[in-house]
Coordinates of C-alpha atoms in Angstrom, one line a residue:
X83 CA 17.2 5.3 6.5
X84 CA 18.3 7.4 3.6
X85 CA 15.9 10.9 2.8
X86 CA 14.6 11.4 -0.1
X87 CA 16.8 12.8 -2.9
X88 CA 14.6 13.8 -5.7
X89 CA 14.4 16.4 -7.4
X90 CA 12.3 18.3 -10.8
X91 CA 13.9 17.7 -13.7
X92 CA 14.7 20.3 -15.9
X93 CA 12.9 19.1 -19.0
X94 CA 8.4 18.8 -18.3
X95 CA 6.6 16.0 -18.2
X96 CA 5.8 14.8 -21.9
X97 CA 5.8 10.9 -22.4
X98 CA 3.2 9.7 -19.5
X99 CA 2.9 6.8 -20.5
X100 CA 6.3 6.3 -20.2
X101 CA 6.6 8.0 -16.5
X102 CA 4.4 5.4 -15.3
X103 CA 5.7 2.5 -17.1
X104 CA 7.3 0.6 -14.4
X105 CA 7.7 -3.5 -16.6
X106 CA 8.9 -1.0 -18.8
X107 CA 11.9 0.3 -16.6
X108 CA 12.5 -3.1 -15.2
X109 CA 15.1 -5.8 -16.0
X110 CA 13.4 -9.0 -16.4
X111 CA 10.2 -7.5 -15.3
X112 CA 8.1 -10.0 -16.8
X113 CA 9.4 -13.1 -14.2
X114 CA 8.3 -11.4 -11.1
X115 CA 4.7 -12.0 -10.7
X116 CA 5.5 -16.1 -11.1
X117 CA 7.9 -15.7 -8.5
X118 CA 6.3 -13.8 -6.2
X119 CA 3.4 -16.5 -6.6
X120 CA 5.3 -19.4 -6.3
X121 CA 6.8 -17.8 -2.8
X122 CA 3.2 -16.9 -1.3
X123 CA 2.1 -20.2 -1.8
X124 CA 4.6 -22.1 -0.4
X125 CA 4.5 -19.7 2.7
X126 CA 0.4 -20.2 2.8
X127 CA 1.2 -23.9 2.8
X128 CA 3.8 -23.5 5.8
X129 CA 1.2 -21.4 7.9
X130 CA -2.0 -23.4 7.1
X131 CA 0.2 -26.5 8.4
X132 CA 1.2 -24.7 11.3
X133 CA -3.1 -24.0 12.3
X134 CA -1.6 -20.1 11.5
X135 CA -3.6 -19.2 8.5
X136 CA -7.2 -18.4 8.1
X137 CA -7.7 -17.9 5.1
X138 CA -10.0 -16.8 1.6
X139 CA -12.5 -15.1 4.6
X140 CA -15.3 -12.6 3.7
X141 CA -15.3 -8.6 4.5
X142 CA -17.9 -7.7 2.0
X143 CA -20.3 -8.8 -0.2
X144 CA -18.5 -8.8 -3.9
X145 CA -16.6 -11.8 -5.5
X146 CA -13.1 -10.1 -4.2
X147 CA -13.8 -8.8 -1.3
X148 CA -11.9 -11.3 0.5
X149 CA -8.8 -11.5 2.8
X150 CA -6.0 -14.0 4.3
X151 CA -5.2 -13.3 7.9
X152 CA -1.8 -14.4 9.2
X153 CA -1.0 -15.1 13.0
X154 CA 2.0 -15.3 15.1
X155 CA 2.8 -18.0 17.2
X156 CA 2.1 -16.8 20.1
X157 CA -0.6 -14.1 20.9
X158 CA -0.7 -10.8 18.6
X159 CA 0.5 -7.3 19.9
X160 CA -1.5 -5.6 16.9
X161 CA -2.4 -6.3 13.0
X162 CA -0.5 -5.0 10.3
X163 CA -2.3 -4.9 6.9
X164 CA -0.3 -5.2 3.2
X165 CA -2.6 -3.9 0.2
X166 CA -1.4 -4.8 -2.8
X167 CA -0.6 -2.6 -6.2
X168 CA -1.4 -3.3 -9.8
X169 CA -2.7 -0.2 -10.8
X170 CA -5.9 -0.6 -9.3
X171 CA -6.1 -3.0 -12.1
X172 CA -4.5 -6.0 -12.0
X173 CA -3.8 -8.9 -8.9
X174 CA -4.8 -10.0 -5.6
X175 CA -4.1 -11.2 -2.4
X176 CA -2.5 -14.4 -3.5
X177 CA 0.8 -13.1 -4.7
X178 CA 2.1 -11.7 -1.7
X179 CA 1.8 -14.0 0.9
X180 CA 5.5 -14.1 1.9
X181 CA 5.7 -10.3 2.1
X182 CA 4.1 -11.3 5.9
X183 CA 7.1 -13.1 7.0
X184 CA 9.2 -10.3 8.7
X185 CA 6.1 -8.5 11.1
X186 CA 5.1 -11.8 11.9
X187 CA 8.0 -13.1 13.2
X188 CA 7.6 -9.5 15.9
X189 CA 4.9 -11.0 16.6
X190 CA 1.9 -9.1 14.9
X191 CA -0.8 -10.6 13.0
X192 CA -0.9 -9.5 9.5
X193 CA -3.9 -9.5 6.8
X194 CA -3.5 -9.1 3.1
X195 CA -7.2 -7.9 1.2
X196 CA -8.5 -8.6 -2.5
X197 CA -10.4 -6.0 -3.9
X198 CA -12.7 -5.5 -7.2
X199 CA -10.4 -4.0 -10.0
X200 CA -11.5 -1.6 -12.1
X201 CA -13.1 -1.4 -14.9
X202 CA -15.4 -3.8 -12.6
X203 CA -14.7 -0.9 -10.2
X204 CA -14.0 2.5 -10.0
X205 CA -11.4 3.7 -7.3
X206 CA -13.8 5.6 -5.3
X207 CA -15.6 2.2 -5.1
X208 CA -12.1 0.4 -4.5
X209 CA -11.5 3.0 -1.5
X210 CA -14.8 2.3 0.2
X211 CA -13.9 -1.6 0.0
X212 CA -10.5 -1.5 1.6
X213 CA -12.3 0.8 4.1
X214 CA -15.0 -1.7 4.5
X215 CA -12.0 -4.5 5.4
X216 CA -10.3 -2.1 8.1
X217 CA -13.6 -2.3 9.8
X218 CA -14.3 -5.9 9.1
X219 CA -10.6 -7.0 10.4
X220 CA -10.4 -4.6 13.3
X221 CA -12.7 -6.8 15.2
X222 CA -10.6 -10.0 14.9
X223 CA -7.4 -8.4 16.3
X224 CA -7.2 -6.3 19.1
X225 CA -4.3 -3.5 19.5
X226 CA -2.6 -0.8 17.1
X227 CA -3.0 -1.2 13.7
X228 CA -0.3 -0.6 11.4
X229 CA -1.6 -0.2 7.5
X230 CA 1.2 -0.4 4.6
X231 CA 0.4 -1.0 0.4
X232 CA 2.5 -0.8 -2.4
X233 CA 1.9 1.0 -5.6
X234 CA -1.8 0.8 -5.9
X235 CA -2.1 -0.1 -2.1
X236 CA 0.1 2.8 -1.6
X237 CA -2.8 5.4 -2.0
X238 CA -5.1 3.1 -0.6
X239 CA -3.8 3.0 2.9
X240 CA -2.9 6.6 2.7
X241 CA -6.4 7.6 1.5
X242 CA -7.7 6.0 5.0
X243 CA -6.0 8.8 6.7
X244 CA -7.7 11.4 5.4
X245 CA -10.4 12.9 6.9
X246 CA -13.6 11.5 4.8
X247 CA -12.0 8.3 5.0
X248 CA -14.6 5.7 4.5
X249 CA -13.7 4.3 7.7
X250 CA -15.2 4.1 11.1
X251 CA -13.9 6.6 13.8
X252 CA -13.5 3.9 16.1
X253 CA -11.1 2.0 13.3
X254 CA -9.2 5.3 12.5
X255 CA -8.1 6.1 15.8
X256 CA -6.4 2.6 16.4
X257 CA -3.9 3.1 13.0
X258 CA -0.6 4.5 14.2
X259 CA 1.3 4.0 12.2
X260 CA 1.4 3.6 8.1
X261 CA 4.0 3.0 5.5
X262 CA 3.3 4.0 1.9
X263 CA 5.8 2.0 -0.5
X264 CA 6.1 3.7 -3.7
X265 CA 2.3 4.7 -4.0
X266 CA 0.4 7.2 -5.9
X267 CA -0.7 9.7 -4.2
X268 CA -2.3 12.9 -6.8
X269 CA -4.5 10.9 -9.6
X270 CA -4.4 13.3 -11.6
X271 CA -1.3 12.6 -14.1
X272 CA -3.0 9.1 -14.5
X273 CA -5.6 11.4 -16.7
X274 CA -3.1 11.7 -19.8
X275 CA -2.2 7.5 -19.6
X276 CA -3.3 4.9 -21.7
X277 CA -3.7 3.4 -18.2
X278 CA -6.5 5.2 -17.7
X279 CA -8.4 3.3 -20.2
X280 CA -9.0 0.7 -18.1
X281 CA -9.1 2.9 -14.6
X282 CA -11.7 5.3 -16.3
X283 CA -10.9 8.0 -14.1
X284 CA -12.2 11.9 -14.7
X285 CA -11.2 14.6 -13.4
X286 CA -13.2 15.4 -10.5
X287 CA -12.5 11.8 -9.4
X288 CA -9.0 11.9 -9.8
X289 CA -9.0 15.1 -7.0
X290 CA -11.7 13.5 -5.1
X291 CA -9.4 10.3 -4.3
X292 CA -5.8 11.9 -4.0
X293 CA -4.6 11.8 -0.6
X294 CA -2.2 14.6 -1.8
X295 CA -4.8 16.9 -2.1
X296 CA -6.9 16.0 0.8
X297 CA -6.8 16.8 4.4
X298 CA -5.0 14.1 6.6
X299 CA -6.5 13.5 10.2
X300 CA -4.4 15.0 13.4
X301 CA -2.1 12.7 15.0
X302 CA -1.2 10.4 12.2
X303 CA 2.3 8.6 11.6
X304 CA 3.1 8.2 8.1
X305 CA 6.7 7.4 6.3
X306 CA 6.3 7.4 2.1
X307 CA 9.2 4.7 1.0
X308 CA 9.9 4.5 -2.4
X309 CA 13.1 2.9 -4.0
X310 CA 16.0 5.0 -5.5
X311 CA 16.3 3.4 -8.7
X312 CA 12.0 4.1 -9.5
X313 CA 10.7 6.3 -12.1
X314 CA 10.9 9.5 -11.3
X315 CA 7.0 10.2 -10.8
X316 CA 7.3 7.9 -8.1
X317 CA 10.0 9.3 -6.6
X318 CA 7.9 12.6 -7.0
X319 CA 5.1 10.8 -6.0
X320 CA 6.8 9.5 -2.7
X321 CA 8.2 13.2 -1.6
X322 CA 5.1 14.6 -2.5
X323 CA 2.0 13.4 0.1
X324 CA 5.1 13.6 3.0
X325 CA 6.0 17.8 2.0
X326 CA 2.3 18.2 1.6
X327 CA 0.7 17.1 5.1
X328 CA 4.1 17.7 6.7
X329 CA 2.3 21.4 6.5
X330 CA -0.8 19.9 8.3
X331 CA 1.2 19.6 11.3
X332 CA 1.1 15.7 10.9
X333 CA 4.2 13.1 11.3
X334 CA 5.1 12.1 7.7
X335 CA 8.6 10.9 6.6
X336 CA 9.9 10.8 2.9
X337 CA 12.5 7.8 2.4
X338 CA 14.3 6.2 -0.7
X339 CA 15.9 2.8 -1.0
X340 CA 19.0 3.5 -3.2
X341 CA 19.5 1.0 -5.8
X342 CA 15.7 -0.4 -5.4
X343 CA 13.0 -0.1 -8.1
X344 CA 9.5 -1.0 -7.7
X345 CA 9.4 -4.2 -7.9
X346 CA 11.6 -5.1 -5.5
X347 CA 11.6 -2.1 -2.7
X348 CA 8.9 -4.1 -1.2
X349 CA 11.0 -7.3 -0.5
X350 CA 12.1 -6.0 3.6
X351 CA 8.5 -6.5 4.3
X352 CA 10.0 -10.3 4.8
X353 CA 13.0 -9.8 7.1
X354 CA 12.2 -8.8 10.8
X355 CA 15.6 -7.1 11.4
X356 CA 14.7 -4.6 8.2
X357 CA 14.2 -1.3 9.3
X358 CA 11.2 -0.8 6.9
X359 CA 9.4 -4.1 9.4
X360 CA 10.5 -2.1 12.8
X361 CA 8.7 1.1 11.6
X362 CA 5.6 -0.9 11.2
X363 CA 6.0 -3.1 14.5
X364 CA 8.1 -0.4 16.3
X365 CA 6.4 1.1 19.5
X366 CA 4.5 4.6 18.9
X367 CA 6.8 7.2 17.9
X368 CA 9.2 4.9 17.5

């Protein structure tokens, strides 16, 4: 595990756009998403063969508020969830299949959620729906839960730590663990991006829905992983949400991938011997 490196630049923040460009800052960024379809399908395929997938079910009552559930071979010690990224904006559940490969092979059933995008949805609404699936998928696997998301799904499993989480008090106290892989976690430098176009964000929603400036719940477990080679908002980002409820008195850990950029930081969710998979299967404390 390497600690996070980063530091302010000299120079401020200008070009916003720019800082939150990630295809932009990516070599061949453009031939990941068919990839990364191409390798959740053919693991769907291999599960749904195997009676190990249950898939395309219902948490909620809009078009995308549906989820895959992925199960172990043999009975589950616990759940861990993967939210996907795409700037709130962009995706679903069916590109990331594959990224359940390394916690189910320790033997924990994992489930991946769809959720409306905005402009269909706002992100207030957005949190409320992947707090509506917690709920929903808590009942169908019993033992810890164990919540990580990437970009996008990086603020949305930290935002279910917070204390107005939209999330049942009986759901909350069974996550112990989260990872947060390069997410966003303060809204409001979204503002000032052409991004925001589509996210329609103002102000007052922006610090309504930043786990960075909300309180976290007591007893949480939290490690912010972003990759070394990111933008540097993300890397700000990423040390951010783990300095600021580190003074909570909370557990929070602030880690960097050298050499990995956003696009592929998230590719140890598929080996069981990576150390990113043992934080989220490891036992309590671990």
């Amino acid at each position: 595990m390497v600690q996070s490196s980063w530091r302010q630049d000299a120079a401020p923040l200008t070009d916003f756009d720019a800082a939150y460009a990630n295809s932009a800052a990516i070599a061949g960024s453009q031939s990941y998403p068919a990839r990364w379809a191409a390798a959740a399908a053919a693991f769907r395929e291999h599960l749904a063969s195997a009676g190990r997938a249950r898939l395309d079910r219902a948490y909620g009552p809009a078009p995308r508020n549906r989820y895959d559930l992925f199960l172990p071979d043999g009975a589950p010690l616990g759940l861990v969830v993967f939210v996907h990224g795409g700037y709130w904006k962009a995706f679903d559940k069916s590109l990331w299949s594959h990224l359940a490969e390394g916690a189910l092979q320790r033997d924990y059933a994992v489930a991946m959620p769809s959720y409306t995008l905005c402009p269909d949805a706002t992100i207030r609404t957005i949190t409320r729906e992947i707090g509506a699936f917690l709920d929903h998928v808590a009942g169908e696997i019993p033992g810890p839960i164990r919540l990580s998301g990437h970009s996008a799904g990086g603020h949305l499993v930290s935002r279910m730590h917070c204390t107005d989480a939209p999330i049942a008090r009986a759901t909350a106290d069974r996550i112990d663990r989260t990872v947060s892989i390069s997410g966003v976690h303060d809204l409001r430098p979204l503002l000032a991006t052409g991004i925001n176009d589509i996210l329609q964000l103002d102000l007052a929603e922006a610090r309504a829905e930043s786990p960075a400036l909300l309180e976290p719940r007591a007893n949480i477990d939290i490690t912010c992983l972003v990759g070394g080679a990111e933008l540097g908002e993300f890397r700000r980002q990423n040390a951010l949400l783990a300095n600021v409820w580190h003074g909570f008195g909370v557990l929070t850990r602030a880690v960097e991938r050298p050499g990995k950029h956003h696009f592929d930081v998230i590719d140890e969710l598929r080996d069981p011997a990576s150390e990113l998979v043992a934080i989220l299967t490891g036992a309590p404390n671990s």
